[in-house]
Short mmCIF file of C-alpha atoms and ligand atoms in Angstrom, two decimals:
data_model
loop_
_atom_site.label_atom_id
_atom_site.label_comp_id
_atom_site.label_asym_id
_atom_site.label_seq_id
_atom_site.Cartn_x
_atom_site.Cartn_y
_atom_site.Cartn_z
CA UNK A 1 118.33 73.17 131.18
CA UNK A 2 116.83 76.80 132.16
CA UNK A 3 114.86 77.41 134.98
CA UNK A 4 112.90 80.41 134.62
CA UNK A 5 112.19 82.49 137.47
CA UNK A 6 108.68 82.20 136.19
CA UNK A 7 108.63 78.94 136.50
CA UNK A 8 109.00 78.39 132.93
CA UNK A 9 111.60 75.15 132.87
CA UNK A 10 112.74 73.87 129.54
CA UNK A 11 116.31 72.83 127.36
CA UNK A 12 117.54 74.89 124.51
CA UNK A 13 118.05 71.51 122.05
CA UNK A 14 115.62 70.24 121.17
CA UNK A 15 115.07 66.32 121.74
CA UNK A 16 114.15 64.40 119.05
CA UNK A 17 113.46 61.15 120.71
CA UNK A 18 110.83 62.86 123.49
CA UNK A 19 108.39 63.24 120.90
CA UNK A 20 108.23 59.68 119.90
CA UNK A 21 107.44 58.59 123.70
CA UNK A 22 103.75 58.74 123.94
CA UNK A 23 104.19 58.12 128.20
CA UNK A 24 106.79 61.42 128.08
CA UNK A 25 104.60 63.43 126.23
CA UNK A 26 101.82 63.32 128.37
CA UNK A 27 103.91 63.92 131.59
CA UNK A 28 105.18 66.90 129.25
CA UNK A 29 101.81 67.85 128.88
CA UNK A 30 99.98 67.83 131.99
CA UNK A 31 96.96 70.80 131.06
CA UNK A 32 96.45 68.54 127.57
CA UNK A 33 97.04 71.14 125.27
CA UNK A 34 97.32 67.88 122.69
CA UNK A 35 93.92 66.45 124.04
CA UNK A 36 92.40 70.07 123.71
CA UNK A 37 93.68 70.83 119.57
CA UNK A 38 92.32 67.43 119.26
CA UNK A 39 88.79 68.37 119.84
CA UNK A 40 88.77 70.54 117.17
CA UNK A 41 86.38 68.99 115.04
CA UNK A 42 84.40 68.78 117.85
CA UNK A 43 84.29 71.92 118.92
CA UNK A 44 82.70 72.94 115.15
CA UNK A 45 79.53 70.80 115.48
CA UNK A 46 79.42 71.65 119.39
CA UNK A 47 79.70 75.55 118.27
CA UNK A 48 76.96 74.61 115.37
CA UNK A 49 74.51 73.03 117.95
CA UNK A 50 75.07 76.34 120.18
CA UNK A 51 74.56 78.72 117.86
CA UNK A 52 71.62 77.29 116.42
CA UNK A 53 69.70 77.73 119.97
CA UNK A 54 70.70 81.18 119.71
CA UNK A 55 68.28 83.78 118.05
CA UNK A 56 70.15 85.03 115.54
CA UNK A 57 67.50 85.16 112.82
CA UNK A 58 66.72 88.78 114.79
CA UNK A 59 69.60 90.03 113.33
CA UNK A 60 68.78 90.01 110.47
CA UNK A 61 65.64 91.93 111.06
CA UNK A 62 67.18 94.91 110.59
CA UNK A 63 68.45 94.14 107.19
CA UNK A 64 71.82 94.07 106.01
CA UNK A 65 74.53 95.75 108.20
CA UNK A 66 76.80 98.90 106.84
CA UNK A 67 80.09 97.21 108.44
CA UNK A 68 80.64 94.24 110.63
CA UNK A 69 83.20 94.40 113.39
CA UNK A 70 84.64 91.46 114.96
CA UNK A 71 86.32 92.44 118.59
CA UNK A 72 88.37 90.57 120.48
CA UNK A 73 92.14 90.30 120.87
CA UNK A 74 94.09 87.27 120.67
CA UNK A 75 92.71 83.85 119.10
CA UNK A 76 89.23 86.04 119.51
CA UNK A 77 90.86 88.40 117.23
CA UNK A 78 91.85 86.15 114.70
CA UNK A 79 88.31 84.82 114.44
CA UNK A 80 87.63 88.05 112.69
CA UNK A 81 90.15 87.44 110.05
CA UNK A 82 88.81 83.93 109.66
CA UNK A 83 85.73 85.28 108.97
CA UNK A 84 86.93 88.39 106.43
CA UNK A 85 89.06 85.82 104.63
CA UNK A 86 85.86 83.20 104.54
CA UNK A 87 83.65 86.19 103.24
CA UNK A 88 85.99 86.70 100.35
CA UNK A 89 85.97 89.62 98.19
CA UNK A 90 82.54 89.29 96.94
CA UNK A 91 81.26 89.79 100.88
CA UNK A 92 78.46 93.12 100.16
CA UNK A 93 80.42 94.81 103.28
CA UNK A 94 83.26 95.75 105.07
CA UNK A 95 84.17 93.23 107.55
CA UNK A 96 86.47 94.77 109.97
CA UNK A 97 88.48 92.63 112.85
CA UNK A 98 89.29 95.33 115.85
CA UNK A 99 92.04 94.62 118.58
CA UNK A 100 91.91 97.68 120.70
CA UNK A 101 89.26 98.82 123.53
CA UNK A 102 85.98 100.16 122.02
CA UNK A 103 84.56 100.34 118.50
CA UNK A 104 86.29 101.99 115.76
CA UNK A 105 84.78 105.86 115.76
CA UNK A 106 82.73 105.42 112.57
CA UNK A 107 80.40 102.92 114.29
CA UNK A 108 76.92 103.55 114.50
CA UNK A 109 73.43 102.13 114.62
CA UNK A 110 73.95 100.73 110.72
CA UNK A 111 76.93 98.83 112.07
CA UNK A 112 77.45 95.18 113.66
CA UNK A 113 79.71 94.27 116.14
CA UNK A 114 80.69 90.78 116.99
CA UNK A 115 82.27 90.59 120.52
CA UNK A 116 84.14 88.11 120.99
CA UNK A 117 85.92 86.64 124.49
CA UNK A 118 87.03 82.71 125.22
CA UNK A 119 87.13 83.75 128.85
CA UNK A 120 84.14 86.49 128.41
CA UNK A 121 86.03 89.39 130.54
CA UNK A 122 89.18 90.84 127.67
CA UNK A 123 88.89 94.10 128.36
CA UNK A 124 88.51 94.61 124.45
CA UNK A 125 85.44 92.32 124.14
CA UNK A 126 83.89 94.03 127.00
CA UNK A 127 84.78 97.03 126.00
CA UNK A 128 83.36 96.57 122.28
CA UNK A 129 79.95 95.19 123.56
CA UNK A 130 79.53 98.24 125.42
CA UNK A 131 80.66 100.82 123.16
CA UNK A 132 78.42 99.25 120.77
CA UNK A 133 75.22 99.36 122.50
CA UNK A 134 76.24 102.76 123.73
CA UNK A 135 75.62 103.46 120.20
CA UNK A 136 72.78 101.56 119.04
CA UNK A 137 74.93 99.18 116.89
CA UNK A 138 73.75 95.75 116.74
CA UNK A 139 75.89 93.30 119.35
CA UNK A 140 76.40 89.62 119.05
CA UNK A 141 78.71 88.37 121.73
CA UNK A 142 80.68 84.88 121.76
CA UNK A 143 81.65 83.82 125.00
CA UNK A 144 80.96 81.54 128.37
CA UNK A 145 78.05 81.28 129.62
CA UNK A 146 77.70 82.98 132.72
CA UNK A 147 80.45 85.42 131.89
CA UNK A 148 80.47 89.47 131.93
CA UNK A 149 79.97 89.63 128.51
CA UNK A 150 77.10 87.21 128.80
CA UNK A 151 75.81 89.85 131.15
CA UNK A 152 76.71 92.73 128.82
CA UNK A 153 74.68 91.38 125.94
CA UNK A 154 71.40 90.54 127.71
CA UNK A 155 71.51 94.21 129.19
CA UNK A 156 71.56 94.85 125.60
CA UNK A 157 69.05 92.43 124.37
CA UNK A 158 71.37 91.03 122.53
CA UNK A 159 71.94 87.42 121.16
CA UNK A 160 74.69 85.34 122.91
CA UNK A 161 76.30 82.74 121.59
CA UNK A 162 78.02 80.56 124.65
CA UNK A 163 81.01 78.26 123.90
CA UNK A 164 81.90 76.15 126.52
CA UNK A 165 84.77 76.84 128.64
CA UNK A 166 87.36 73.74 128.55
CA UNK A 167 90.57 75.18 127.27
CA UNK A 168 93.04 77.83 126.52
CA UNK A 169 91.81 80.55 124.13
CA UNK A 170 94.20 79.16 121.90
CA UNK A 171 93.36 75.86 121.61
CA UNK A 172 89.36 77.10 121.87
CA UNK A 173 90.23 78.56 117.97
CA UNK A 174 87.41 76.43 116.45
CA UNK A 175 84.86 76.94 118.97
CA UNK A 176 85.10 81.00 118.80
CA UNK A 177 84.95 80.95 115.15
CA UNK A 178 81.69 78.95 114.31
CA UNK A 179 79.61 81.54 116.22
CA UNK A 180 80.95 84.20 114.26
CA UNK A 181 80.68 82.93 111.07
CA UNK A 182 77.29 82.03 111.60
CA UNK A 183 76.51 85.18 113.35
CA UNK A 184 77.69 86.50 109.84
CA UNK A 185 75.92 84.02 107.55
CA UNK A 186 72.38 85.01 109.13
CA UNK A 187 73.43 88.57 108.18
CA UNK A 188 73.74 87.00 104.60
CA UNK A 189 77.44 88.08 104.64
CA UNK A 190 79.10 84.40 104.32
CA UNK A 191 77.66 81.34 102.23
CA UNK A 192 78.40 78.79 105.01
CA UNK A 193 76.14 75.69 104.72
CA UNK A 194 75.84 72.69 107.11
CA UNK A 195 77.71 70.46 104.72
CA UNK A 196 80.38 72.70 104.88
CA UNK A 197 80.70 72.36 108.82
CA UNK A 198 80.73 68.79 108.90
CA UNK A 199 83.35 68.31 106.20
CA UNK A 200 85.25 71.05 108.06
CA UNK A 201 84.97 68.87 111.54
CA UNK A 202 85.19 65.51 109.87
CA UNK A 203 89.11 66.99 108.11
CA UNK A 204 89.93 68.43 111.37
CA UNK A 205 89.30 64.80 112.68
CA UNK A 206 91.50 63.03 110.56
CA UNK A 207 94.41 65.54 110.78
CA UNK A 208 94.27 65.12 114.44
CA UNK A 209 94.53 61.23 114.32
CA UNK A 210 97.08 61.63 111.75
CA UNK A 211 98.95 63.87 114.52
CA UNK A 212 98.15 61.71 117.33
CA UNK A 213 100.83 60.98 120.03
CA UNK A 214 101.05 57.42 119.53
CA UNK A 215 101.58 58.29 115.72
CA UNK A 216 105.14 58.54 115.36
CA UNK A 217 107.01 61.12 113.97
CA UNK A 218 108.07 59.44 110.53
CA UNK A 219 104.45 58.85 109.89
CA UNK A 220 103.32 62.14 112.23
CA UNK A 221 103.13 65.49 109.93
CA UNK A 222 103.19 68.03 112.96
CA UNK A 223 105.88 65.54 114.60
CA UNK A 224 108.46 66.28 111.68
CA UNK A 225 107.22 69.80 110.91
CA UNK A 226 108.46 70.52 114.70
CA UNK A 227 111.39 68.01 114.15
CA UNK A 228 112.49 70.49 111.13
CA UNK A 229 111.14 73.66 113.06
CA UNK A 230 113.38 72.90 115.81
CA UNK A 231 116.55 75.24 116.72
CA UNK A 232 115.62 77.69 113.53
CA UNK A 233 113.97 80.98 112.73
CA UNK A 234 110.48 79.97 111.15
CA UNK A 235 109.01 82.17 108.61
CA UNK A 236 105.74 81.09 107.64
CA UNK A 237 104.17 82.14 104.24
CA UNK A 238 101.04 81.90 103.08
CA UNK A 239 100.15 81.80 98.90
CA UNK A 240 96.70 83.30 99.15
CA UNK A 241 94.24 85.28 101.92
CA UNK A 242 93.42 82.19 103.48
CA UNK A 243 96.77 80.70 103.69
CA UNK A 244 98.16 83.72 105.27
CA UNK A 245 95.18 84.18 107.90
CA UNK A 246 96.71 80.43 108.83
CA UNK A 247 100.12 81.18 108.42
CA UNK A 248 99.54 84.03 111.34
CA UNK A 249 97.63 81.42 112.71
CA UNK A 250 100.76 79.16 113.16
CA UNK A 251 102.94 82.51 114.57
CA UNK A 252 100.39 83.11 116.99
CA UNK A 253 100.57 79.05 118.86
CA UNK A 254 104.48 79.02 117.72
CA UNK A 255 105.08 82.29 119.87
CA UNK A 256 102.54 81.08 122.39
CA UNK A 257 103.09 77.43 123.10
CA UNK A 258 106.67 76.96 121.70
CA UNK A 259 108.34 80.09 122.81
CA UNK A 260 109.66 80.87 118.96
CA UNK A 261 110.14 84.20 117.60
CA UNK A 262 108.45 83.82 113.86
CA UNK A 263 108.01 85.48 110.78
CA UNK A 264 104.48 85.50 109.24
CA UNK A 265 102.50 86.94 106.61
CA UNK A 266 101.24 86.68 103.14
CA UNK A 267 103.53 85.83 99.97
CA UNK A 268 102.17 88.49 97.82
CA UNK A 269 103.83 91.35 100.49
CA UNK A 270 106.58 89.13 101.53
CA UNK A 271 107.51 88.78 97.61
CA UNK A 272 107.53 93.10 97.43
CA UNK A 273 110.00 93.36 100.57
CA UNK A 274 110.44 90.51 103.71
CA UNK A 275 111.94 88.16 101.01
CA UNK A 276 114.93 89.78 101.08
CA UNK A 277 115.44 87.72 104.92
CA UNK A 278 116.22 85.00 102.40
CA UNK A 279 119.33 86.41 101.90
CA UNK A 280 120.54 87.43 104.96
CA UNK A 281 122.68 86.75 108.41
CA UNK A 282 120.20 83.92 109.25
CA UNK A 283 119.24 82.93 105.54
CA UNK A 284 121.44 82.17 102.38
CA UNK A 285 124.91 83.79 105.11
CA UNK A 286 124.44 81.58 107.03
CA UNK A 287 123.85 78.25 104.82
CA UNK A 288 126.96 79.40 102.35
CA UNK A 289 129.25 79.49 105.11
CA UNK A 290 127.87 76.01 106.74
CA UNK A 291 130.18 72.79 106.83
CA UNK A 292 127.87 70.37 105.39
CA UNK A 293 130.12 67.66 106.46
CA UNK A 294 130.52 68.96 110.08
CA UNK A 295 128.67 66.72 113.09
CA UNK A 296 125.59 68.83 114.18
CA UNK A 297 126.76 67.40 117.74
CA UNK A 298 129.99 68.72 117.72
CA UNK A 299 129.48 71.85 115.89
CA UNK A 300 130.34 74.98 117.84
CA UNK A 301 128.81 77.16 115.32
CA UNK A 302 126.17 79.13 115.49
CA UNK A 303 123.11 77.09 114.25
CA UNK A 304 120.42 79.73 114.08
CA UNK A 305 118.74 79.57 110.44
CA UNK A 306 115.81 80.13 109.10
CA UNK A 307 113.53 77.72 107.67
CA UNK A 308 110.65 78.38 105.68
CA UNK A 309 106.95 76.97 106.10
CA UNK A 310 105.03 77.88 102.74
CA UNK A 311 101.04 77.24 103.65
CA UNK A 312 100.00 76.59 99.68
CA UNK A 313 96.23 76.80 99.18
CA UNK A 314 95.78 76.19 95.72
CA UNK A 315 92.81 78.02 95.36
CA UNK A 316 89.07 78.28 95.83
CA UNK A 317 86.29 76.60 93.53
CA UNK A 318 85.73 78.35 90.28
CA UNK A 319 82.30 79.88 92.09
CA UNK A 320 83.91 81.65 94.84
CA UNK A 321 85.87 84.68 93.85
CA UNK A 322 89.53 85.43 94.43
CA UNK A 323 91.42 88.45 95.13
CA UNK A 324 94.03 87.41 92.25
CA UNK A 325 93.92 84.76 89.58
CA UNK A 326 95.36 81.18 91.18
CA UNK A 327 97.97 80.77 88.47
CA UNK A 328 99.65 84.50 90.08
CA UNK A 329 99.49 82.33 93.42
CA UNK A 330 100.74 79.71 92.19
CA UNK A 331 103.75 80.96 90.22
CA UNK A 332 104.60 82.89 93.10
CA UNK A 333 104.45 79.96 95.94
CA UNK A 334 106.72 77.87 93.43
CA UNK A 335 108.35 81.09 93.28
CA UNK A 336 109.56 81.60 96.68
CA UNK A 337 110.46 77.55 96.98
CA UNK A 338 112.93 77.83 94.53
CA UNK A 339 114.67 80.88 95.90
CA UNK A 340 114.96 79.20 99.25
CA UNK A 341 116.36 75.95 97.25
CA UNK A 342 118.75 78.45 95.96
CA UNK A 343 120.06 79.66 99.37
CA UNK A 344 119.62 76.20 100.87
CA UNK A 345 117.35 77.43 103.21
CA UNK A 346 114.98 74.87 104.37
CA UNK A 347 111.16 74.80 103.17
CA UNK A 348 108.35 72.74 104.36
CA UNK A 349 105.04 72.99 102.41
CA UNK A 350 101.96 72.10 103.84
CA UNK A 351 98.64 72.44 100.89
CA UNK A 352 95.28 72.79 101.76
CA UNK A 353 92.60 70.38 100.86
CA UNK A 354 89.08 70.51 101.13
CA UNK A 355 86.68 72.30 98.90
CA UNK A 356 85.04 75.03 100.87
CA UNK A 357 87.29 77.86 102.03
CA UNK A 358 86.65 76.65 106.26
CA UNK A 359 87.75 73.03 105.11
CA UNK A 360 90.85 74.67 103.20
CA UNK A 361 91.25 76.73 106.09
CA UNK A 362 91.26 73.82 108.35
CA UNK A 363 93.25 72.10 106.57
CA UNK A 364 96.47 74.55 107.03
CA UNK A 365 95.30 74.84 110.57
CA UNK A 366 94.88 71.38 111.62
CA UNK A 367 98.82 70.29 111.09
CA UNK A 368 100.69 73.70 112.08
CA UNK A 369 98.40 73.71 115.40
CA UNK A 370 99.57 70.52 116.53
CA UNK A 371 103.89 71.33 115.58
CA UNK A 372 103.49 73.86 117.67
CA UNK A 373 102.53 71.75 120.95
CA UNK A 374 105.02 69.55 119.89
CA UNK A 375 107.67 71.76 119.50
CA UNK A 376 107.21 72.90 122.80
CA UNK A 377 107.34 69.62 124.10
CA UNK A 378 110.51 68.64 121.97
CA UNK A 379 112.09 71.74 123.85
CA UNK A 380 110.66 70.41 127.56
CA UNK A 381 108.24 73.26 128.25
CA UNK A 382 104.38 72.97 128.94
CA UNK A 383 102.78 74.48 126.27
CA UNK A 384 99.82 75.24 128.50
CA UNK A 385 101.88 77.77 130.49
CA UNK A 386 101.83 81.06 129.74
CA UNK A 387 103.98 82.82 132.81
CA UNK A 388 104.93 85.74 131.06
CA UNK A 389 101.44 86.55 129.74
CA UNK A 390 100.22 86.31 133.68
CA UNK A 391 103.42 88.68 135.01
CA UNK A 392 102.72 91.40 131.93
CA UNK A 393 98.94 91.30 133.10
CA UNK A 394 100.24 91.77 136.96
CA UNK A 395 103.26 94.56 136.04
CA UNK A 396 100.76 96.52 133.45
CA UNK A 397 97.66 96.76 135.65
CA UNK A 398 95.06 94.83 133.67
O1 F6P B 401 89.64 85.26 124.46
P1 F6P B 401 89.91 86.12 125.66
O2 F6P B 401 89.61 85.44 126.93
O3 F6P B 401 89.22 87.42 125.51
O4 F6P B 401 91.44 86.42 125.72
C1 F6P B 401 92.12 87.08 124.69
C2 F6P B 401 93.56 86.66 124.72
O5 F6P B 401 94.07 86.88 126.01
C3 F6P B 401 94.75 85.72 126.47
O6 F6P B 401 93.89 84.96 127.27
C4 F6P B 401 95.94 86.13 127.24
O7 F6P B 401 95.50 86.86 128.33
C5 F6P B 401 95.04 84.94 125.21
O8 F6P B 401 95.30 83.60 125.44
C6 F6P B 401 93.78 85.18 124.45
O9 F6P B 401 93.88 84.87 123.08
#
């Protein structure tokens, strides 16, 4: 057992039995970061409803954009990749996420930018909305209502798109992204249709019943995918854009609710260079050298190893274009699956489903989102609690 001086408390093994105790879990989990990732469907119609009452048809007034940037940091951030990965390659301009402070020096009254905050005051959202109006760009901002970037936008005369305030950024993933996306699609940048939204909400439904507490963990997908997760290194690998935009996805809640250090990326890089971890101290080392017949309770040696999570989308619909033709995915994702069978490093494989890319998206969202909480539970720390975020806030002055 640890005790933090944060008061992060927790246990270094992992215990398998905690996460098939419904009544545990939820003392484990007292914010409901579980109840909260299970609203995600919900939060895509909520989002839908909101953004529909917003006026975004005056965006497109002023025709189509030369660039759109999305800024935010964090889970805001990532809503920008959703969104460049969504808009494919065929998208008629740049779409450019943007972490930092500010706008990118370039902007300019052709431009967009899409702030983005789940609390409304990140320095970076704020900071965006202003820059941007300083000059002349078009602003949307996503955020609570009532919020400082509320206020920043109607000084601008800009539309707003609230989303309503229940839960961690993280967990608020779904609710930050359907305003931007249809901030985009009124641009004419993304070919995101209502059906689309609902099929999207109604898969992110079912995953989370499938990953429901009472559902245990032989039956529970994000159960065992934190069951196998447990005590290793994950590297998580996606086979296409959109796999990889969820495969950083699942390093951002693994770092942030679990406490794991993880790998993430896209194949087609990985397969030019981080591969080679495959190999190494904490890959195919460490597996040649392990006593298969030893008892994992009374092992004393190191168990650190890596285990691979391969996010496998399988491609869009003929229609929608593709950076590279699926078959290069696909003999790539196989690929990489039997390399690790080679080293006997571990691989789970989680394909997406759905037909649009947001459903597909969701799909290798849903699962990941929910192994993460779990993880953390497994391990005896509150997912919800993010002490270390709160003390680098306090020591850095922000
Ligand atoms: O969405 P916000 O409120 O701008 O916050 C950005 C990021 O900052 C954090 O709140 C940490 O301060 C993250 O959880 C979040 O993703």
């Amino acid at each position: 057992m640890i005790d933090g001086t944060a008061g992060v408390s927790g246990h270094r093994h992992a215990d398998d039995q905690l996460l098939d105790d419904p009544k545990a879990l939820a003392e484990r989990d007292p914010g409901g970061m579980l109840r909260h990732t299970a609203s995600a469907g919900a939060q895509v119609r909520e989002s839908a409803a909101l953004a529909a009452e917003a006026n975004l048809s005056m965006l497109a007034d002023d025709g189509r954009p030369r660039a759109v940037v999305i800024a935010g940091i964090g889970t805001a951030g990532r809503t920008g990749d959703v969104l460049a990965t969504v808009a494919g390659p065929r998208c008629p301009v740049p779409v450019i996420p943007h972490r930092s402070a500010g706008v990118p020096g370039w902007v300019g009254a052709a431009d967009v930018v899409i702030a983005v905050s789940a609390s409304g005051r990140s320095p970076e959202a704020l900071g965006a909305a202003e820059a941007a109006h300083r000059r002349g760009a078009r602003l949307v901002a996503v955020g609570p209502a009532d919020s400082q970037l509320q206020s920043l936008a109607e000084r601008a005369r800009a539309p707003f798109i609230p989303v309503p305030r229940r839960a961690p950024a993280r967990a608020s993933l779904w609710g930050l992204t359907v305003p931007v996306l249809l901030a985009a699609r009124a641009l004419g940048l993304v070919k995101v249709n209502e059906a689309d939204l609902a099929e999207t909400a109604a898969r992110l439904d079912a995953d989370a019943d499938r990953c429901r507490p009472t559902a245990e963990s032989f039956v529970n997908p994000a159960k065992s995918l934190a069951l196998g997760l447990a005590g290793s290194i994950p590297i998580v690998w996606g086979s296409s854009p959109l796999a990889s935009v969820a495969a950083r996805r699942f390093g951002d809640t693994l770092s942030a609710n679990a406490r794991y250090p993880v790998v993430t990326g896209a194949l087609g890089e990985a397969g030019r260079g981080r591969v080679g971890l495959l190999d190494g101290v904490f890959g195919g080392l460490a597996e040649g050298e392990r006593d298969i017949f030893a008892d994992p309770e009374e092992s004393t040696e190191d168990g650190t190893r890596l285990r691979l999570v391969l996010l496998r989308d399988g491609g869009l619909n003929a229609e929608d274009d593709a950076d590279e033709p699926l078959a290069v995915e696909e003999r790539r994702a196989d690929a990489v699956q039997t390399l690790a069978e080679r080293r006997g490093v571990r691989c789970d494989v989680v394909t997406a489903e759905g037909g649009s890319a947001l459903e597909r998206l969701a799909s290798l969202v849903a699962v990941p989102d929910f192994a993460s909480i779990y993880l953390a539970l497994a391990h005896g720390l509150d997912p919800m609690a993010v002490p270390a975020i709160t003390e680098m806030k306090e020591l850095a002055n922000q």
